[in-house]
mmCIF file of C-alpha atoms in Angstrom:
data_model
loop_
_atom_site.group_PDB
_atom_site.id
_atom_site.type_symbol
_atom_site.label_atom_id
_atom_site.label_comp_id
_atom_site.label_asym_id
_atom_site.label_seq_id
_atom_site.Cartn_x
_atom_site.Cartn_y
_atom_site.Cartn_z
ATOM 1 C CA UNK A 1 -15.580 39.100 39.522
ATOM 2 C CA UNK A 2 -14.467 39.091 42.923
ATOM 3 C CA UNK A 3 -14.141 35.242 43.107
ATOM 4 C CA UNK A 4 -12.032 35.416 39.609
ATOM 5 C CA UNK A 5 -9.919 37.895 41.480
ATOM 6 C CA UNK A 6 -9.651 35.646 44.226
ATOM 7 C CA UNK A 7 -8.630 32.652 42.333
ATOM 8 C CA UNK A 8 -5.788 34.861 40.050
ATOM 9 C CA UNK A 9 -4.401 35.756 43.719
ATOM 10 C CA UNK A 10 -4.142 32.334 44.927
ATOM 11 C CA UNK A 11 -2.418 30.950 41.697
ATOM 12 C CA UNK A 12 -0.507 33.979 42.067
ATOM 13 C CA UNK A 13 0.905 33.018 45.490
ATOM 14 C CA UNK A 14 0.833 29.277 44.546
ATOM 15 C CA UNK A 15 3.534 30.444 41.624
ATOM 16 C CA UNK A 16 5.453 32.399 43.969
ATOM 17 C CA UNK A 17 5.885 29.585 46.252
ATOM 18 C CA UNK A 18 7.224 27.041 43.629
ATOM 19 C CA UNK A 19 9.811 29.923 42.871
ATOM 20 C CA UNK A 20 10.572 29.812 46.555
ATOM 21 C CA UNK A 21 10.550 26.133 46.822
ATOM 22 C CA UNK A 22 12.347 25.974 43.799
ATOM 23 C CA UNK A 23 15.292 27.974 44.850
ATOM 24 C CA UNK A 24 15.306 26.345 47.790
ATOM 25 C CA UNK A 25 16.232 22.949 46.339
ATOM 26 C CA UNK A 26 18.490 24.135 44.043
ATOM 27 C CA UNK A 27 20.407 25.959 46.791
ATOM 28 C CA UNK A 28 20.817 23.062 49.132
ATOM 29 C CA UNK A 29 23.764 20.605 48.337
ATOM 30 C CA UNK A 30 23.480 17.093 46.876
ATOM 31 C CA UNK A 31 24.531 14.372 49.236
ATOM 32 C CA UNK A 32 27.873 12.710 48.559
ATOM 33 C CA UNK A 33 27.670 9.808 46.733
ATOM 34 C CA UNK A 34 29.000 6.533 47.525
ATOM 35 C CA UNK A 35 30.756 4.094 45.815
ATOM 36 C CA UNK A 36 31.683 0.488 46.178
ATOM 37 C CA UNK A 37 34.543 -1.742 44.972
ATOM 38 C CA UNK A 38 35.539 -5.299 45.411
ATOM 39 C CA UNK A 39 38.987 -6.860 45.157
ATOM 40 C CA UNK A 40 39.401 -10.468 45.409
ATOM 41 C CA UNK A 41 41.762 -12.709 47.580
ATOM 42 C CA UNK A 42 42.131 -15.964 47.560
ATOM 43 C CA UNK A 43 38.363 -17.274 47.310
ATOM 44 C CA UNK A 44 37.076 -14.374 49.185
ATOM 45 C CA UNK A 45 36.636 -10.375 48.220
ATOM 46 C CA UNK A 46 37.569 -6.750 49.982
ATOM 47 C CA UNK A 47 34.607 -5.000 49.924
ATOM 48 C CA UNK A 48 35.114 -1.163 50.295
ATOM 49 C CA UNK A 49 32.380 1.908 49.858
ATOM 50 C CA UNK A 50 33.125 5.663 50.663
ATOM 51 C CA UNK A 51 32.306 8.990 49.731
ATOM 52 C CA UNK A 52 35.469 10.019 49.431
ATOM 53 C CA UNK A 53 36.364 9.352 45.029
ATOM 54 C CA UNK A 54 38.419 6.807 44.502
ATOM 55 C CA UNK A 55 39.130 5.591 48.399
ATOM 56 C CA UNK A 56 36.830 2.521 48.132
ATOM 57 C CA UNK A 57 39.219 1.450 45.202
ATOM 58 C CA UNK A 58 42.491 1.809 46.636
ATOM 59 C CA UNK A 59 41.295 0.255 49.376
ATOM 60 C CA UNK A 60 40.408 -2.506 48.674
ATOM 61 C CA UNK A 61 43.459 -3.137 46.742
ATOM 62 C CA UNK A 62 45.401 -2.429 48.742
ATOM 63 C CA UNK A 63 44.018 -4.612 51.546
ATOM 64 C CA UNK A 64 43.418 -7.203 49.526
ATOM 65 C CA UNK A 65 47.380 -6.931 48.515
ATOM 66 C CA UNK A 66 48.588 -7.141 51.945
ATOM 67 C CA UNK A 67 46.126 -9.938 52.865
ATOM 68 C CA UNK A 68 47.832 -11.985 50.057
ATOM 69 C CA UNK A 69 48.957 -15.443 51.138
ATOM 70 C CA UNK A 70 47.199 -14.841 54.328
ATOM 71 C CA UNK A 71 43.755 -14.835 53.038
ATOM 72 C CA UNK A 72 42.505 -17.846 54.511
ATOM 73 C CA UNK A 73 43.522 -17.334 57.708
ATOM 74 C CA UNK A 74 42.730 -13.603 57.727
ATOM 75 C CA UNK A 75 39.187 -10.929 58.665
ATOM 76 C CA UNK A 76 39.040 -7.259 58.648
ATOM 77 C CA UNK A 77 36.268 -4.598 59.246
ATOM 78 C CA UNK A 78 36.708 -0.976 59.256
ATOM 79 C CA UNK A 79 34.844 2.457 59.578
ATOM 80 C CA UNK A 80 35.366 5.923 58.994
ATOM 81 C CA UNK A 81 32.800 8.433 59.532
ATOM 82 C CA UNK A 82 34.891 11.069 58.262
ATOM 83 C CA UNK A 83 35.020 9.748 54.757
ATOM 84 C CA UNK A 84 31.746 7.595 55.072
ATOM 85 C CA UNK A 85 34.130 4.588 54.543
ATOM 86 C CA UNK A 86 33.711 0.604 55.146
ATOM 87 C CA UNK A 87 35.325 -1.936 54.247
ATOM 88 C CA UNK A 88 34.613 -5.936 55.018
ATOM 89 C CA UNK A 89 36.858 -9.254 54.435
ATOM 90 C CA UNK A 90 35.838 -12.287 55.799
ATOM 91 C CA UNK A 91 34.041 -10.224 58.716
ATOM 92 C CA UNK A 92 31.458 -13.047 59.583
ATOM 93 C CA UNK A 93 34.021 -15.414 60.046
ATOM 94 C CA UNK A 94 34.631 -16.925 63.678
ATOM 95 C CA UNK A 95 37.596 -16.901 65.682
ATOM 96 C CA UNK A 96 38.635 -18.007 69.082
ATOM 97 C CA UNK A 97 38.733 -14.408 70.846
ATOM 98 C CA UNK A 98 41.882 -14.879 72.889
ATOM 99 C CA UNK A 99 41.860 -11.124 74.748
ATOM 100 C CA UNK A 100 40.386 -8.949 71.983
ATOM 101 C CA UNK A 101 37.206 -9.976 74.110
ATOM 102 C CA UNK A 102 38.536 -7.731 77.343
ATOM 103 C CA UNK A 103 36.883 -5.203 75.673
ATOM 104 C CA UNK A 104 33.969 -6.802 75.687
ATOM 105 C CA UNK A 105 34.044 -7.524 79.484
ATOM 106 C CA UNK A 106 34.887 -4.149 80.091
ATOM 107 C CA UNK A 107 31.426 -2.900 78.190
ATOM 108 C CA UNK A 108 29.616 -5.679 80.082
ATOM 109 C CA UNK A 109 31.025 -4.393 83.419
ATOM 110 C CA UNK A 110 30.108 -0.576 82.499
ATOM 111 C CA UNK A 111 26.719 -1.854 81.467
ATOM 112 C CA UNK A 112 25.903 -3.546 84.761
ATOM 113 C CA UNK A 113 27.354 -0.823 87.040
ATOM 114 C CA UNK A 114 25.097 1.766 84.523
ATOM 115 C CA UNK A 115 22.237 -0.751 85.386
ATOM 116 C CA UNK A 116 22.704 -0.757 89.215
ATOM 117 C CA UNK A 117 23.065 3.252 89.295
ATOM 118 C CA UNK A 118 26.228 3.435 90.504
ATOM 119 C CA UNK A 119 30.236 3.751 89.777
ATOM 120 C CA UNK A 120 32.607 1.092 89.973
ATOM 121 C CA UNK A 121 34.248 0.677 93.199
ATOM 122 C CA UNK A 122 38.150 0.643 93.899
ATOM 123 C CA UNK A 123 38.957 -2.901 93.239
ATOM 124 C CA UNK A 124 37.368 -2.838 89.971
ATOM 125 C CA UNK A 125 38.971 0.043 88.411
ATOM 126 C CA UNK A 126 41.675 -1.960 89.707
ATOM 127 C CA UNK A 127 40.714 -5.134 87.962
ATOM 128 C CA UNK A 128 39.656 -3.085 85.097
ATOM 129 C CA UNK A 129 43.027 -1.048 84.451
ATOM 130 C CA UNK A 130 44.831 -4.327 84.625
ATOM 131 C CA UNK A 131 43.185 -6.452 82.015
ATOM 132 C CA UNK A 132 43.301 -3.763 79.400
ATOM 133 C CA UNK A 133 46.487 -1.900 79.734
ATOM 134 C CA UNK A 134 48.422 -4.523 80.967
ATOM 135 C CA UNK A 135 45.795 -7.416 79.468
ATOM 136 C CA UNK A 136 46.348 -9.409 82.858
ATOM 137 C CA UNK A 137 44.605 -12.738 82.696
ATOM 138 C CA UNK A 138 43.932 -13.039 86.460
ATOM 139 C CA UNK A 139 42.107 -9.508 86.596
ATOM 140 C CA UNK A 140 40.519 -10.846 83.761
ATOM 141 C CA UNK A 141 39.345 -14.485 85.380
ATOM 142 C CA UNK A 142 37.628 -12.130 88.475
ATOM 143 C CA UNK A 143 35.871 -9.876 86.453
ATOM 144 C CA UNK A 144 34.284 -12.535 83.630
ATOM 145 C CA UNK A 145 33.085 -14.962 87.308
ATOM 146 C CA UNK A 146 32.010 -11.484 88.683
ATOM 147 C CA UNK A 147 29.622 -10.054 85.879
ATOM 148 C CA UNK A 148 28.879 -14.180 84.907
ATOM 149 C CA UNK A 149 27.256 -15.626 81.549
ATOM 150 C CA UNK A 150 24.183 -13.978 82.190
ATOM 151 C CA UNK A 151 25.358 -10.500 82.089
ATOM 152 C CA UNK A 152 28.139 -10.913 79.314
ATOM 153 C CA UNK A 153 24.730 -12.077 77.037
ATOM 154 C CA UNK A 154 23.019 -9.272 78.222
ATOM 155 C CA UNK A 155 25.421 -6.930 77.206
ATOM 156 C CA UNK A 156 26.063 -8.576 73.527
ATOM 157 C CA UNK A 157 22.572 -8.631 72.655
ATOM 158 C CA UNK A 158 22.276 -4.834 73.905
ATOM 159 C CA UNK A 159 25.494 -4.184 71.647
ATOM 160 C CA UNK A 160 23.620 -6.024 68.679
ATOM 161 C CA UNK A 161 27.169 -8.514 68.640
ATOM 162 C CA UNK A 162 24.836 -11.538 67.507
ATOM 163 C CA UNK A 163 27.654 -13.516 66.281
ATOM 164 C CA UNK A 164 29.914 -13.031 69.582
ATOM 165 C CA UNK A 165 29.410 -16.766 71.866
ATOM 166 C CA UNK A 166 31.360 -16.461 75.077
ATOM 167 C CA UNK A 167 33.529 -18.989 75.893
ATOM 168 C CA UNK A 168 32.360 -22.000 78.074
ATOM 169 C CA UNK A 169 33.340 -22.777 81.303
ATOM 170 C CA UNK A 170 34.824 -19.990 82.098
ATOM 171 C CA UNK A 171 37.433 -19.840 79.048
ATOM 172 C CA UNK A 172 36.908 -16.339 77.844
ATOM 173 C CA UNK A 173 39.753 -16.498 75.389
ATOM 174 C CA UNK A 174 37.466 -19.056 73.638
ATOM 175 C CA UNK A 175 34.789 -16.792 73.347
ATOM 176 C CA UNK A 176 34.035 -16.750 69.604
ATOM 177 C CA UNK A 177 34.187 -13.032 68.184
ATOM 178 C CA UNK A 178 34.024 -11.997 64.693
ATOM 179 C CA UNK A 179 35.657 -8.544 63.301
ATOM 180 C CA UNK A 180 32.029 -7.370 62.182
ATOM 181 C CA UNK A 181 30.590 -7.850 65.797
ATOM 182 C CA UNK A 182 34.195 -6.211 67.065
ATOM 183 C CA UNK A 183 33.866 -2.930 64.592
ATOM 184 C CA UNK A 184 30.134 -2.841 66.570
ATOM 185 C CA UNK A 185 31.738 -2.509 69.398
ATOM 186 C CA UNK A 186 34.385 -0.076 68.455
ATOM 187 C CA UNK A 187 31.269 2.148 67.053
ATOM 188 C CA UNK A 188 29.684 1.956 70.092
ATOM 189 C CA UNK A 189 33.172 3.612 72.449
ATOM 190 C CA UNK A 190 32.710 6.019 69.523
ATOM 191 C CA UNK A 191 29.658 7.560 69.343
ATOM 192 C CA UNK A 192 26.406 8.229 71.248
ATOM 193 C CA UNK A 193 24.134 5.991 71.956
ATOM 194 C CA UNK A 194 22.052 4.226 74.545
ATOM 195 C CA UNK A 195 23.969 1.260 75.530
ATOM 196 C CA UNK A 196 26.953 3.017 77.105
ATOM 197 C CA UNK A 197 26.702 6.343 78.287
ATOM 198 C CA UNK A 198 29.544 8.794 77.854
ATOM 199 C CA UNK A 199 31.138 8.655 80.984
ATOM 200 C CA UNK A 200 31.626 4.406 80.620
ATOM 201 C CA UNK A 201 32.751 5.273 76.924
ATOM 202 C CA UNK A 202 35.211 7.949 78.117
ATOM 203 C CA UNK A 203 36.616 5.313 80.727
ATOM 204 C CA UNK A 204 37.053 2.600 78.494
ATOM 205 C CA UNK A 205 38.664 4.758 75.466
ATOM 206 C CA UNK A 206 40.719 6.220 78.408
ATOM 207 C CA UNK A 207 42.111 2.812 79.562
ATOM 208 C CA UNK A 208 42.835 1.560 75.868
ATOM 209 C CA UNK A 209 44.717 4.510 74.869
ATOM 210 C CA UNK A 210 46.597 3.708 77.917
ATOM 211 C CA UNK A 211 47.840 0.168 76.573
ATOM 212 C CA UNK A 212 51.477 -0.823 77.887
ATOM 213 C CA UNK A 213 53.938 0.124 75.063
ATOM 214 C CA UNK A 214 55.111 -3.093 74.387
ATOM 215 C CA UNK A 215 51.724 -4.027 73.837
ATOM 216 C CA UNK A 216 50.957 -1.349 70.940
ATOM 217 C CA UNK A 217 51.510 -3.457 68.070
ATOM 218 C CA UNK A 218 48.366 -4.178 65.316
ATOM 219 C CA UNK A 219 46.058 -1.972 64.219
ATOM 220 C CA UNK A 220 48.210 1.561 65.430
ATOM 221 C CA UNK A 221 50.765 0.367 62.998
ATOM 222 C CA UNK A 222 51.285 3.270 60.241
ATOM 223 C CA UNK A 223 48.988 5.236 62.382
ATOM 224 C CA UNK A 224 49.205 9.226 61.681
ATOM 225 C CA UNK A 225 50.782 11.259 64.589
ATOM 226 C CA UNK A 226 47.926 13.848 64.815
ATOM 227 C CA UNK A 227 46.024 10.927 65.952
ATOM 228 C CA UNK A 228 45.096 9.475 69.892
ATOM 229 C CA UNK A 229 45.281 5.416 69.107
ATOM 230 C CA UNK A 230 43.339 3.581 71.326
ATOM 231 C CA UNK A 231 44.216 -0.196 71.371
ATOM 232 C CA UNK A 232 43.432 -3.712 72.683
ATOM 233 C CA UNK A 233 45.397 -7.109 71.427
ATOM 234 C CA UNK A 234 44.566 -10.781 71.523
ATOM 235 C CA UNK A 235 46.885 -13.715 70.964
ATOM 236 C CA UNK A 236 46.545 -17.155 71.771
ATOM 237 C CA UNK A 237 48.117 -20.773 70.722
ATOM 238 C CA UNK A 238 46.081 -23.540 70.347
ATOM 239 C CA UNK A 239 46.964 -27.239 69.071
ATOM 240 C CA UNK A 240 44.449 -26.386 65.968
ATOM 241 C CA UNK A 241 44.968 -23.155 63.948
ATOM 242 C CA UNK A 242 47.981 -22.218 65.593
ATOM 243 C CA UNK A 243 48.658 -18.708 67.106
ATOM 244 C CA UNK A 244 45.198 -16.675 66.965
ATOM 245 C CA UNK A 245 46.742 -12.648 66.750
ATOM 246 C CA UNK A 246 44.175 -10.278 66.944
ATOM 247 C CA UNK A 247 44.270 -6.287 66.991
ATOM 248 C CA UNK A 248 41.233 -3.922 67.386
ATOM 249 C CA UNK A 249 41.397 -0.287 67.450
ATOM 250 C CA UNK A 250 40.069 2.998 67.490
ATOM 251 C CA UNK A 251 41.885 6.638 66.029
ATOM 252 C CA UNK A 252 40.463 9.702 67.238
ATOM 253 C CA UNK A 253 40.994 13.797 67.812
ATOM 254 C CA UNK A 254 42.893 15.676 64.945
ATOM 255 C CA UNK A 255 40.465 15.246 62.697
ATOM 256 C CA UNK A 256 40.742 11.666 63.036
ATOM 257 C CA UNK A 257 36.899 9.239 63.729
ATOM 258 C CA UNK A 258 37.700 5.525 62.666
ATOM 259 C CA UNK A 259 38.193 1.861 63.499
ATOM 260 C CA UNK A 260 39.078 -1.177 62.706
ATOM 261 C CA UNK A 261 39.641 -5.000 63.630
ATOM 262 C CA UNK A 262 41.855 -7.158 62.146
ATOM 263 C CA UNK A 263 42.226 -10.862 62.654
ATOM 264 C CA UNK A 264 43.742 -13.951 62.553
ATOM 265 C CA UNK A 265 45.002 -17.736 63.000
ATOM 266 C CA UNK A 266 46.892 -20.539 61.612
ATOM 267 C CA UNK A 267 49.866 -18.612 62.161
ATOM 268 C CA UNK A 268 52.868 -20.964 63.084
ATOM 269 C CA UNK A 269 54.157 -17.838 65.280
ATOM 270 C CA UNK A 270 53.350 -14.842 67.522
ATOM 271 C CA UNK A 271 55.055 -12.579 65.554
ATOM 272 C CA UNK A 272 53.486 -14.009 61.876
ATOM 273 C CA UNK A 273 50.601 -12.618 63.081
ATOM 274 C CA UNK A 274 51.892 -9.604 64.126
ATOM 275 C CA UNK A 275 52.964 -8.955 60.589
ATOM 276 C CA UNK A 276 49.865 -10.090 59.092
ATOM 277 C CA UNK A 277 47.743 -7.892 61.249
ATOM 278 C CA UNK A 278 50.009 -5.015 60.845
ATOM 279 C CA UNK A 279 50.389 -5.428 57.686
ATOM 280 C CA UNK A 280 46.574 -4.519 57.133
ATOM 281 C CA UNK A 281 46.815 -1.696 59.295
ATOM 282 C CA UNK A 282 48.813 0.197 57.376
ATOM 283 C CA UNK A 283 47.378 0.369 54.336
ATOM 284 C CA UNK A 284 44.340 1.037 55.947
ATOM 285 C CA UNK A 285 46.611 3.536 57.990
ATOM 286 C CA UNK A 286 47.614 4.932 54.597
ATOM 287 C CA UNK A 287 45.055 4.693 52.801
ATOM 288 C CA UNK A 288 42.518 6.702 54.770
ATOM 289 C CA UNK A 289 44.994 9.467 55.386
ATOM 290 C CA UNK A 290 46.008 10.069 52.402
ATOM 291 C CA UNK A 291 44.406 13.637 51.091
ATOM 292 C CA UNK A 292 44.148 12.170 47.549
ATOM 293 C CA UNK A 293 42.721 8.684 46.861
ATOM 294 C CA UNK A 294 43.782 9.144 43.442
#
């Protein structure tokens, strides 16, 4: 008897737990589900997901729209942890940096002085301020000898930027980039993690949001006001593909956590690239602050 009593007492409390556990999963919240869409340009497709309904769509679209023509000569890659949104288009492809990859010297330098346990000295927040608000090529040429090869590797395979091939002999605008490996990097001024630490990622957000105005063109175009842009340009000639015009950015505070890269070549001017890039931007811009994706 006293085991049978036993037994009806733990099936009891076995019951009452299910209830419990029961309640307990029907009180916590599904995750948001995420969907995808694809819109093709040219011989190549936008590929948007998000967890916001209906953004991936309109998206995609509506890159894919202002893209038209330009497809060919065209890659894009975006984030936005707000909405758990991506988007890709052509983001493997490789393009001759010009001085998107100042960013990526920057992070290298950061890295090394993290390394070495100390702060950068005078002249290199000199050097530093230079080539990314002003994007000075001879602040540039010091710092890419100073850190060398060796430590711009070391810093791209920390980064996970497998695809990024630094220029040779000393031509860092011929480093080859992509705007998946540049959206790594953007992710990485954005959020915690243990290749930068917070006070390099605060420096280098600092110094792009500091960009010269005539050199805030790209990816801030259509950008809300509530937002702090933080922006670094590229543009080169060359006597194959033309003008390379390249725009990354990042949009932060007011609610704001997202980035993007946008390039380009085979533009027979500066300023067709400009309006391809731009033209991106904004409905990206648009699209992701738009309350309603509808």
């Amino acid at each position: 008897m006293h085991a049978l009593r036993r037994a009806r007492r733990g099936l009891a409390a076995t019951a009452a737990a299910g209830t419990v556990l029961t309640a307990l999963f029907a009180a916590t919240p599904a995750r948001a589900s995420t969907a995808d869409a694809t819109a093709t340009v040219g011989g190549s497709q936008v590929k948007c997901t998000s967890q916001r309904p209906g953004l991936a769509a309109r998206l995609s679209k509506d890159i894919a729209g202002a893209l038209h023509g330009r497809d060919r000569a065209a890659a894009l890659a975006l984030y936005d942890r707000t909405t758990g949104t991506s988007c890709s288009f052509r983001a493997d492809t490789a393009f001759d940096s010009a001085s998107v990859v100042k960013v990526t010297i920057l992070g290298a330098l950061l890295r090394q002085t993290m390394e070495q346990h100390r702060a950068l000295t005078a002249r290199e927040v000199e050097l530093t301020t230079a080539m990314i608000t002003k994007s000075d090529n001879d602040a540039t040429n010091a710092l890419w000898h100073q850190i060398g090869h060796a430590g711009i590797q070391h810093f791209l395979s920390l980064a996970g930027m497998e695809d990024t091939v630094p220029g040779p002999k000393g031509y860092w605008g011929h480093t080859q980039v992509t705007a998946e490996d540049q959206l790594k990097l953007l992710r990485l001024l954005t959020s915690d993690n243990s290749v930068l630490d917070r006070d390099a990622r605060t420096y280098a957000l600092r110094l792009m949001n500091r960009v010269v105005p005539e050199q805030r063109w790209g990816t801030p175009a259509g950008a809300p006001a509530t937002a702090t842009v933080q922006v670094k340009n590229g543009w080169l000639p060359r006597d194959t593909h033309g003008w390379r015009v390249h725009s990354v950015g990042v949009f932060t505070g007011g609610g704001h956590d997202y980035g993007m890269a946008v390039l380009s070549q085979d533009n027979r001017a500066m300023a067709d690239g400009v309006a391809t890039v731009e033209g991106a931007a904004r409905a990206v811009n648009r699209d992701l602050n738009t309350s309603t994706a509808a």
